XYZ file of N, CA and C in Angstrom:
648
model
N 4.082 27.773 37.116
C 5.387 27.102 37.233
C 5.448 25.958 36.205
N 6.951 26.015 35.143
C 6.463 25.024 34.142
C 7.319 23.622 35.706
N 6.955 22.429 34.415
C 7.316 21.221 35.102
C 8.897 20.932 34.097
N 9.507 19.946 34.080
C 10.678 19.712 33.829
C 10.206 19.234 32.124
N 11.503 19.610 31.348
C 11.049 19.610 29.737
C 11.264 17.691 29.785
N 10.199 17.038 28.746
C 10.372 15.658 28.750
C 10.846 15.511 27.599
N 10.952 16.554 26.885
C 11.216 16.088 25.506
C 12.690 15.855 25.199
N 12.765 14.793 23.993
C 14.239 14.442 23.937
C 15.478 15.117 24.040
N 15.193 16.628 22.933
C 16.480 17.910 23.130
C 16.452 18.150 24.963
N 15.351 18.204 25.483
C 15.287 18.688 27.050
C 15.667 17.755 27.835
N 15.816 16.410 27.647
C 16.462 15.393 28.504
C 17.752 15.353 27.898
N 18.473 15.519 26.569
C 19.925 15.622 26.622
C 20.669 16.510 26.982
N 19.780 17.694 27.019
C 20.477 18.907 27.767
C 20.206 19.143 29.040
N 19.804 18.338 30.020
C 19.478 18.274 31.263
C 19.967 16.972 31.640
N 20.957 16.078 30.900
C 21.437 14.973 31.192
C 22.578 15.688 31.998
N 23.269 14.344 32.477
C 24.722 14.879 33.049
C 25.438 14.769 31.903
N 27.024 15.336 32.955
C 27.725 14.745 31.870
C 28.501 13.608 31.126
N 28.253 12.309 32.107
C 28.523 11.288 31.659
C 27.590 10.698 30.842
N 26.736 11.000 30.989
C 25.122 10.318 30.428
C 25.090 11.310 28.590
N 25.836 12.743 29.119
C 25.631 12.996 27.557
C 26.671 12.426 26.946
N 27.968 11.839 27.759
C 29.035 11.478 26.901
C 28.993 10.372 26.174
N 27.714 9.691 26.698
C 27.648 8.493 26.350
C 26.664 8.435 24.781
N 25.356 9.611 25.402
C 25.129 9.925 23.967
C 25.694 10.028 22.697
N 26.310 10.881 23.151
C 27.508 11.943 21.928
C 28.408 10.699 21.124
N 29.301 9.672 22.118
C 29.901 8.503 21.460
C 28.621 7.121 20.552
N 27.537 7.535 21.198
C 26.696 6.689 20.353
C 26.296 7.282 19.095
N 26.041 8.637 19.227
C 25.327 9.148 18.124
C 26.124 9.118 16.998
N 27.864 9.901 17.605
C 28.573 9.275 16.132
C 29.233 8.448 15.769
N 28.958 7.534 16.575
C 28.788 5.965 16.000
C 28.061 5.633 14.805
N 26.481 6.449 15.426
C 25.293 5.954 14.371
C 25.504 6.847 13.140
N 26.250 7.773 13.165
C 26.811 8.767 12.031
C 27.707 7.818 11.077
N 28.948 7.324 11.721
C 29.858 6.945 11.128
C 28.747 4.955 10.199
N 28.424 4.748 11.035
C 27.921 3.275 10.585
C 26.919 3.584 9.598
N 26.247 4.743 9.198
C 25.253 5.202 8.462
C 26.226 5.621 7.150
N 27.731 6.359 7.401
C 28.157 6.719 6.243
C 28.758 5.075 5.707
N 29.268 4.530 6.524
C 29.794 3.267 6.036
C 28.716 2.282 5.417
N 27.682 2.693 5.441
C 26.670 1.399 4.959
C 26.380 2.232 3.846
N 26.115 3.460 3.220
C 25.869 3.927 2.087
C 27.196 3.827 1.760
N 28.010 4.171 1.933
C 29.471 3.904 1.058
C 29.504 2.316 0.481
N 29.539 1.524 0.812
C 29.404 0.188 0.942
C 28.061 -0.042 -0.552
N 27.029 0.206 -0.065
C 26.006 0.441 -0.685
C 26.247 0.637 -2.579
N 27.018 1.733 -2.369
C 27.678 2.550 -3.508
C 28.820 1.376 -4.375
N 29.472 0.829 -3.067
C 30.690 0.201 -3.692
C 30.437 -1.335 -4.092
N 28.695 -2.189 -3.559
C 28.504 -3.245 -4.118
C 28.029 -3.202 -5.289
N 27.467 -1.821 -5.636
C 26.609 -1.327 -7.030
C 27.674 -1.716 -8.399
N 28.836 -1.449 -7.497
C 30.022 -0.945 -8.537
C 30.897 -2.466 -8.789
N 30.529 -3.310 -7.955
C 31.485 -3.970 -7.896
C 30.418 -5.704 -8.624
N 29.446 -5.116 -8.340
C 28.739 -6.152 -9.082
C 28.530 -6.376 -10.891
N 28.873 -4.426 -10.993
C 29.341 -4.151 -12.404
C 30.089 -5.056 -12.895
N 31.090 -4.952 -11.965
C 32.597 -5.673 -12.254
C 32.516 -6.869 -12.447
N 31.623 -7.940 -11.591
C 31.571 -9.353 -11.595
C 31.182 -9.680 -12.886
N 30.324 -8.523 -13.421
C 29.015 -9.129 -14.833
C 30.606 -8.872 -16.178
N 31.188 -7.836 -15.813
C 31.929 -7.862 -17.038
C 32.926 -8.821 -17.005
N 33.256 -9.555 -15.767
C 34.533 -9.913 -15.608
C 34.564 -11.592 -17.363
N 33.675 -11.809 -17.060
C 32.935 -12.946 -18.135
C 32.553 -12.284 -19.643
N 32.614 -11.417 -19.820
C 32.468 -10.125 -21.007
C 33.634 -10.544 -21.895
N 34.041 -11.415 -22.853
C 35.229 -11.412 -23.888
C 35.238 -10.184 -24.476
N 34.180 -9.163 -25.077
C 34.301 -8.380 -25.723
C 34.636 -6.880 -24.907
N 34.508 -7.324 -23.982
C 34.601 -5.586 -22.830
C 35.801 -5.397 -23.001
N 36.322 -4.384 -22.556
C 37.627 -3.435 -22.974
C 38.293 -3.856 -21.636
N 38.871 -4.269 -21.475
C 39.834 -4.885 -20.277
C 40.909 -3.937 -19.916
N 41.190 -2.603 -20.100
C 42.142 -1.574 -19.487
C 41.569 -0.638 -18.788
N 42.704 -0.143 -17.921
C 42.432 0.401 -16.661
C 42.260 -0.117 -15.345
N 42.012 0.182 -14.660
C 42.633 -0.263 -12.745
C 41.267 -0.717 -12.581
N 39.914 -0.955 -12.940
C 38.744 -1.326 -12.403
C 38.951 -2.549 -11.780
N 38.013 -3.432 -11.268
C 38.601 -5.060 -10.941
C 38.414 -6.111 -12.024
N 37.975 -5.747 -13.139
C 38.116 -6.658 -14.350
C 38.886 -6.752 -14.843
N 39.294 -5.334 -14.757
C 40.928 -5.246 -15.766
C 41.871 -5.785 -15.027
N 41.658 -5.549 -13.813
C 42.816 -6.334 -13.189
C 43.230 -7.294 -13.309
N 41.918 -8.244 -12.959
C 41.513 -10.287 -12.949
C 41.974 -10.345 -14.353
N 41.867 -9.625 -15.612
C 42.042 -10.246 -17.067
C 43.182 -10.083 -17.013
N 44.341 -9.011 -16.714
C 45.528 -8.948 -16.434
C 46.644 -9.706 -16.196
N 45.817 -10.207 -14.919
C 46.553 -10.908 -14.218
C 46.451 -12.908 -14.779
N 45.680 -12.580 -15.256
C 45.005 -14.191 -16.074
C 46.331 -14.105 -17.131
N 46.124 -13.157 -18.015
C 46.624 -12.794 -19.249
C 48.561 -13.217 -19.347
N 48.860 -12.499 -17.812
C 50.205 -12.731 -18.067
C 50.669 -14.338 -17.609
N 49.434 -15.143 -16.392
C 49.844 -16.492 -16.645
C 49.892 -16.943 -18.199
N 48.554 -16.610 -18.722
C 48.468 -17.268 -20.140
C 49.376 -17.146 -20.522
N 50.421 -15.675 -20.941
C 51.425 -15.712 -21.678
C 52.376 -16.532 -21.777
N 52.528 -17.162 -20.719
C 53.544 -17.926 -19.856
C 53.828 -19.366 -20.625
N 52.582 -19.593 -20.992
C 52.123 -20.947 -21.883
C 52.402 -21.925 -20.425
N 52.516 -23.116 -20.751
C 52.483 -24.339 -19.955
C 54.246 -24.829 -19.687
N 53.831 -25.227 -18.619
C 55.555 -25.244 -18.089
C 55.635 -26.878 -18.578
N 56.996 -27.341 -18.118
C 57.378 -28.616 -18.933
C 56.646 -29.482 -17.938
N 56.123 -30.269 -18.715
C 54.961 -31.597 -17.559
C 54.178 -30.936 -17.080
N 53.777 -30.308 -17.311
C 52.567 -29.196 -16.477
C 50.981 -29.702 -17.041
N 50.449 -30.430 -16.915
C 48.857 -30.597 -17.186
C 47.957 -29.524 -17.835
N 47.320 -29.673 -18.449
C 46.385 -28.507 -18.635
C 45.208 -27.901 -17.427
N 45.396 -28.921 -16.461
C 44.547 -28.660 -15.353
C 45.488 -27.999 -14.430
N 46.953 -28.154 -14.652
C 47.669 -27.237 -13.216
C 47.899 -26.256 -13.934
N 48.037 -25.896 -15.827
C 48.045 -24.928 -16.076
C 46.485 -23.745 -16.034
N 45.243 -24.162 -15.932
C 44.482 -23.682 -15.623
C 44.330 -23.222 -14.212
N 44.692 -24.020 -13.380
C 45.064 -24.020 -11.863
C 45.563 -22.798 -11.751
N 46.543 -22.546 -12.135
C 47.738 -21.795 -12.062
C 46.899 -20.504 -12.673
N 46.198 -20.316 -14.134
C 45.837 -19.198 -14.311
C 44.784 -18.449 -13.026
N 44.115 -19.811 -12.975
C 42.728 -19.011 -11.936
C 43.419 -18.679 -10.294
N 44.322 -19.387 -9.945
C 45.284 -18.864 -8.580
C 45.443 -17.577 -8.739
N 46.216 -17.004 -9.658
C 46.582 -15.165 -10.319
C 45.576 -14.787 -10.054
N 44.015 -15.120 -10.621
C 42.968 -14.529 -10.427
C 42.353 -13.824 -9.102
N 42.495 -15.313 -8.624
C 41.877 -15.244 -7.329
C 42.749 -14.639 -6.115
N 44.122 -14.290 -6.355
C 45.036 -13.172 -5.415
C 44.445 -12.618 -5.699
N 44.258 -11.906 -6.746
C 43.752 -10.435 -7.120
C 42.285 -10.012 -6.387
N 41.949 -10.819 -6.320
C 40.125 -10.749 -6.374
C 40.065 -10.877 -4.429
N 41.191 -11.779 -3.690
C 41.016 -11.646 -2.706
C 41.641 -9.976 -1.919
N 42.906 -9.623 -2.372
C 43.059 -8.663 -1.835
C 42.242 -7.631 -2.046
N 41.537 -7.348 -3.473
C 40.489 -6.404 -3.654
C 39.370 -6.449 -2.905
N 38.981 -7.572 -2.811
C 37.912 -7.602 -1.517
C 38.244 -7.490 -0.047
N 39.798 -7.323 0.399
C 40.199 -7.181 1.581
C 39.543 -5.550 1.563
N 40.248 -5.243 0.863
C 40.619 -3.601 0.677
C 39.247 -3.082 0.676
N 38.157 -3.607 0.017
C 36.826 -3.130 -0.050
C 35.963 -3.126 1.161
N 36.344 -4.035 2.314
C 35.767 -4.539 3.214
C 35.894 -3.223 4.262
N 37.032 -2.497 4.442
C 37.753 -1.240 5.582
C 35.955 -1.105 5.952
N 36.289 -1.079 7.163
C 34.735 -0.002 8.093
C 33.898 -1.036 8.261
N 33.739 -2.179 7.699
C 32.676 -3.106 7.944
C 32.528 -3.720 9.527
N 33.787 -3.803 9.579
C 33.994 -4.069 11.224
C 32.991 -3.249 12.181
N 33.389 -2.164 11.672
C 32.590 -0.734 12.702
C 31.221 -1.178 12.681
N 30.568 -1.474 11.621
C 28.842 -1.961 11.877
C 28.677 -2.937 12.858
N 29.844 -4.400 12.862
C 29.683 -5.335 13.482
C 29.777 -4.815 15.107
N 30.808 -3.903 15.143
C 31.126 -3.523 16.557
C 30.060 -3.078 17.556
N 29.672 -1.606 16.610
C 28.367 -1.447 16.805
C 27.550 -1.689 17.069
N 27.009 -2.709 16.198
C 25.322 -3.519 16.659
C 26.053 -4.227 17.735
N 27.063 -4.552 18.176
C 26.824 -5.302 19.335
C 27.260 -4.885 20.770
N 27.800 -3.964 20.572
C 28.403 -3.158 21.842
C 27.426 -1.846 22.054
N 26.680 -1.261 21.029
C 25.661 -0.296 21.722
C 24.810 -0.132 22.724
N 24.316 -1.505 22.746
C 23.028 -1.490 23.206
C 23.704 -1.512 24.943
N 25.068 -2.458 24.829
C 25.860 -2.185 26.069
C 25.813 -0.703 26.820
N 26.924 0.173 25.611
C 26.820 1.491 25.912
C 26.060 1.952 26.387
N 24.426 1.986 25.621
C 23.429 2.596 26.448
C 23.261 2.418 27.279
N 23.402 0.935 27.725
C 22.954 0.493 29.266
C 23.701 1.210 30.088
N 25.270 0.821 30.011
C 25.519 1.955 30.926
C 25.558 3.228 30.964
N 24.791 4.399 29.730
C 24.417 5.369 30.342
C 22.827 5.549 31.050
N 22.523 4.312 31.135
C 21.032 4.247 31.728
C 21.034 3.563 33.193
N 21.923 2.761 33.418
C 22.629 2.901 34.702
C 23.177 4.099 36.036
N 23.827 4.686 34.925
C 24.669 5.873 35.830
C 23.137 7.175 35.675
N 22.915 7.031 35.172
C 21.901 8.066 34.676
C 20.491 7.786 36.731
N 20.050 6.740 36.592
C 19.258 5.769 37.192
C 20.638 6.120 38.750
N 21.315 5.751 38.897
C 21.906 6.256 39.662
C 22.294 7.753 40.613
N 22.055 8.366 39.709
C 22.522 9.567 39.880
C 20.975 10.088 40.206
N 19.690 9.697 39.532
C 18.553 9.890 40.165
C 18.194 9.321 41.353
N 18.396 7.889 42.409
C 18.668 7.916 43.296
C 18.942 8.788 44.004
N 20.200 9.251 44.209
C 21.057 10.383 44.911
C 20.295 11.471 44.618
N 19.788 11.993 43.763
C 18.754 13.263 44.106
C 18.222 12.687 44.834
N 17.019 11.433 44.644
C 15.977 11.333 45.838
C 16.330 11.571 47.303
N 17.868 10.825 47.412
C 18.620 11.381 48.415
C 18.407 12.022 49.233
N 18.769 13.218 48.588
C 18.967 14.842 48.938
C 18.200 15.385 49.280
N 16.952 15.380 47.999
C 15.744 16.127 48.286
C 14.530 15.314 49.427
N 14.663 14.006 49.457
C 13.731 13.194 50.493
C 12.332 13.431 49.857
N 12.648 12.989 48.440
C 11.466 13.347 47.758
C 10.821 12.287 47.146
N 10.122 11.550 46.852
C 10.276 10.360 45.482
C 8.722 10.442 44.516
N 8.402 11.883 44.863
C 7.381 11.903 43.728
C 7.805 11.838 42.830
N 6.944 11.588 41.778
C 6.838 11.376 40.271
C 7.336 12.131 39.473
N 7.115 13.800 39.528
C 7.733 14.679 39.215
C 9.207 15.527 39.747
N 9.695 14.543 40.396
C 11.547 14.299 40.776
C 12.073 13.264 39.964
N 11.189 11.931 40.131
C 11.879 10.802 40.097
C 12.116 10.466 38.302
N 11.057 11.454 37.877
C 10.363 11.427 36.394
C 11.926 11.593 35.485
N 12.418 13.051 35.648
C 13.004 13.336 34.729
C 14.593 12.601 34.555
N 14.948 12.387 35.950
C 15.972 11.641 35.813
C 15.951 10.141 35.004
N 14.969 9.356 35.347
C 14.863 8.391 34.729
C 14.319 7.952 33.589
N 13.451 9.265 32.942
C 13.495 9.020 31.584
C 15.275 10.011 30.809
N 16.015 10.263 31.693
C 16.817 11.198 30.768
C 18.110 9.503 30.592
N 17.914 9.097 31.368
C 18.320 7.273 31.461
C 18.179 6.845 30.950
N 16.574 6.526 30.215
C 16.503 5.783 29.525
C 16.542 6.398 28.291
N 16.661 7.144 27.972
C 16.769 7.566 26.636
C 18.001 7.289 26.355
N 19.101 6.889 27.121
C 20.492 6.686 26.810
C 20.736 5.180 26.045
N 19.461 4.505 26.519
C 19.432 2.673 26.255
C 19.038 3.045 24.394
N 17.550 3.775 24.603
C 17.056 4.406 23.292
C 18.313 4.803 21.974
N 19.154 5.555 22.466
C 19.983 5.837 21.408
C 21.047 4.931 21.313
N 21.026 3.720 22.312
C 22.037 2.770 21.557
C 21.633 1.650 21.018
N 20.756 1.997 21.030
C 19.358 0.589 20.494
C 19.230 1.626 18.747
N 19.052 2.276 18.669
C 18.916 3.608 17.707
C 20.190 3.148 17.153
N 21.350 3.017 17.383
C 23.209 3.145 17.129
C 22.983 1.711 16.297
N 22.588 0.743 17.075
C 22.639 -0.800 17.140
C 22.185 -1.151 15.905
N 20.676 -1.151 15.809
C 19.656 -1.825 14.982
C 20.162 -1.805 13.347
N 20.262 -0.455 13.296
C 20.727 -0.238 11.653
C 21.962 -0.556 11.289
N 22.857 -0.547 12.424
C 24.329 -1.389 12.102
C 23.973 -2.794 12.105
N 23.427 -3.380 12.735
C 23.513 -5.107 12.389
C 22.824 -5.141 11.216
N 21.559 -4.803 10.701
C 21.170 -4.915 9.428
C 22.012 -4.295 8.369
N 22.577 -3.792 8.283
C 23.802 -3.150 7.419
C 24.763 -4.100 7.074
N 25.390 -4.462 8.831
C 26.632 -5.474 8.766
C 26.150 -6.905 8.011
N 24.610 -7.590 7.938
C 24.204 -8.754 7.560
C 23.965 -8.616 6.533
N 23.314 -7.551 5.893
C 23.504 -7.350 4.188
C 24.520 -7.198 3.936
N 25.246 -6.625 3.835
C 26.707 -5.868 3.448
C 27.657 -7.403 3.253
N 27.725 -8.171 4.356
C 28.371 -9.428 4.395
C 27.549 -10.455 3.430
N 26.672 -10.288 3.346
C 26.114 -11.307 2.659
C 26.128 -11.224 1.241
N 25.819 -9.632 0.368
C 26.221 -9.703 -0.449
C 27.602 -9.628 -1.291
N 28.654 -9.083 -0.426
C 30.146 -9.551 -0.415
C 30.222 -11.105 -0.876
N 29.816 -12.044 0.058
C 29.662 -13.180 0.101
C 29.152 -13.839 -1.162
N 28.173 -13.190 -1.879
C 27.483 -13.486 -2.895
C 28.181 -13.138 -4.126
N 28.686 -12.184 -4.040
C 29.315 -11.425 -5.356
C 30.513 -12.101 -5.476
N 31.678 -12.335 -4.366
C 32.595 -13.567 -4.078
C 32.636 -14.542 -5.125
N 31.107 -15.779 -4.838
C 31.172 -16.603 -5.579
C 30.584 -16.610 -6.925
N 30.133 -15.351 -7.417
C 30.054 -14.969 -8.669
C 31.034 -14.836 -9.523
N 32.153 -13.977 -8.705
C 33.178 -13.688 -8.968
C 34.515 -14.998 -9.652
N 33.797 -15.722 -8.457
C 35.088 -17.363 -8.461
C 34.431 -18.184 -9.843
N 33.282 -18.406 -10.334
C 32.626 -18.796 -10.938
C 32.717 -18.170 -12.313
N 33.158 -16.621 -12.755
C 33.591 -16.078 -13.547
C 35.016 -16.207 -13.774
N 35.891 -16.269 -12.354
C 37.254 -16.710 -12.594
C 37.240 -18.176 -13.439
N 36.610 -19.465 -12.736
C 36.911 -20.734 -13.559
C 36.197 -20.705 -15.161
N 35.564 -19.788 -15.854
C 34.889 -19.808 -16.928
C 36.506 -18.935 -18.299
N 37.053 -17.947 -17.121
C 37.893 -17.580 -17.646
C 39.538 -18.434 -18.261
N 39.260 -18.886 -16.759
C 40.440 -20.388 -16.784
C 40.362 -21.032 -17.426
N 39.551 -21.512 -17.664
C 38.613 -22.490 -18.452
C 39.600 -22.048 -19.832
N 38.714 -21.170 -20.583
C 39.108 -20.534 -21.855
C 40.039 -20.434 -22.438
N 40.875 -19.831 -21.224
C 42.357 -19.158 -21.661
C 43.756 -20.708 -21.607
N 42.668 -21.785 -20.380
C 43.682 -22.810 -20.878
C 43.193 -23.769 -22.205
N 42.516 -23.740 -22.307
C 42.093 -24.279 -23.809
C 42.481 -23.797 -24.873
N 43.362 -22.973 -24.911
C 44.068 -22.176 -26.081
C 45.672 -21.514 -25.630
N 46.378 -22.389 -25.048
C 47.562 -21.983 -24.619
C 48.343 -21.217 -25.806
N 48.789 -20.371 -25.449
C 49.710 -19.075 -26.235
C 51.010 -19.848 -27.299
N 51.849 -20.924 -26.591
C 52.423 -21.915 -27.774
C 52.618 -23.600 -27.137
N 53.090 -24.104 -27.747
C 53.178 -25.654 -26.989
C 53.836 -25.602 -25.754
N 53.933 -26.661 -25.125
C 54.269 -26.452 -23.881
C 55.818 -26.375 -24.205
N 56.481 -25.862 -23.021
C 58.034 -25.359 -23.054
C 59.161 -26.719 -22.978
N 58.287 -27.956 -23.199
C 58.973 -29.426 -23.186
C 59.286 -29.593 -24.613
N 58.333 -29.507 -25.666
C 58.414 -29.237 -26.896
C 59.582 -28.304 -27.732
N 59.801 -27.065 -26.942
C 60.409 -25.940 -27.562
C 62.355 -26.443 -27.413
């Protein structure tokens, strides 16, 4: 006579069905937070590109990348030259403001799914609990029934329980380390970014396009 399967496939398929539902919403959780942290991954690679050229006078500044954008958008304050009484510091002001719209909504837009890691690491480990609860419960109520509480009753229910804590601890771990890199180097590239904006400002107001429009 075999004994009850302990192994992980044999406790999710001998779970109930709340206990697997709870699996199933963790696991593609840990699916979805795994594609979002390599996507992410992919898109700081790309975007750190962007920060190094943004300071590049000689780089080719066309096309939709985020350099071309920030020079763009610099470019058409510059055109603008200096308004009447306008300082060279509110006209620099003024260029690096253009900049920095640009640079904030692009980083809005880059951010989509990051949430989901944060959610994740912190509501999983919840989840599991309560499928390690109901799980732990529902083994009770066998003991119940059967008026049994050996080891080999009490066994399978409560490891098929805890394996529910297991996979949201599993869901959890790699989303918070994801969500704390991911934010941090956002964070980092940010003030690379702002720091390349005032070098640009800098430049482009030190050489206004014609005298100021008080003159003309």
């Amino acid at each position: 006579m075999h004994g009850p399967d302990l192994s992980p496939v044999g406790l999710i398929l001998q779970a109930g069905p709340v206990v697997q539902g709870v699996m199933a919403i963790l696991a593609l959780a840990s699916i979805a937070c795994w594609a979002v942290a390599i996507e992410k991954a992919i898109l700081l690679a790309r975007l750190k590109k962007e920060v190094q050229r943004l300071q590049d006078t000689e780089a080719q500044h066309s096309g939709e990348n985020l350099a071309a954008r920030l020079h763009r958008a610099a470019a058409r304050e510059w055109s603008e030259g200096r308004e009447a009484g306008e300082s060279r510091g509110e006209y620099r002001e003024r260029i690096e403001r253009a900049m920095r719209d640009v640079l904030s909504s692009a980083l809005r837009g880059m951010q989509g799914g990051v949430p989901l890691l944060a959610t994740t690491g912190a509501v999983g480990p919840f989840v599991g609990l309560f499928g390690t609860v109901w799980g732990i419960m529902g083994s009770f109520q066998g003991i119940a029934k059967m008026q049994d509480t050996s080891l080999s009753v009490v066994a399978p229910g409560i490891a098929e329980a805890l394996l529910a804590t297991a996979i949201g601890l599993v869901a959890a771990i790699p989303a918070v380390i994801a969500y704390n890199r991911i934010t941090l180097r956002f964070g980092r590239l940010r003030q690379e970014a702002l720091a390349g904006i005032a070098v640009v400002g800098a430049r482009l107001s030190a050489r206004p396009p014609r005298a100021s429009r008080a003159a003309e």
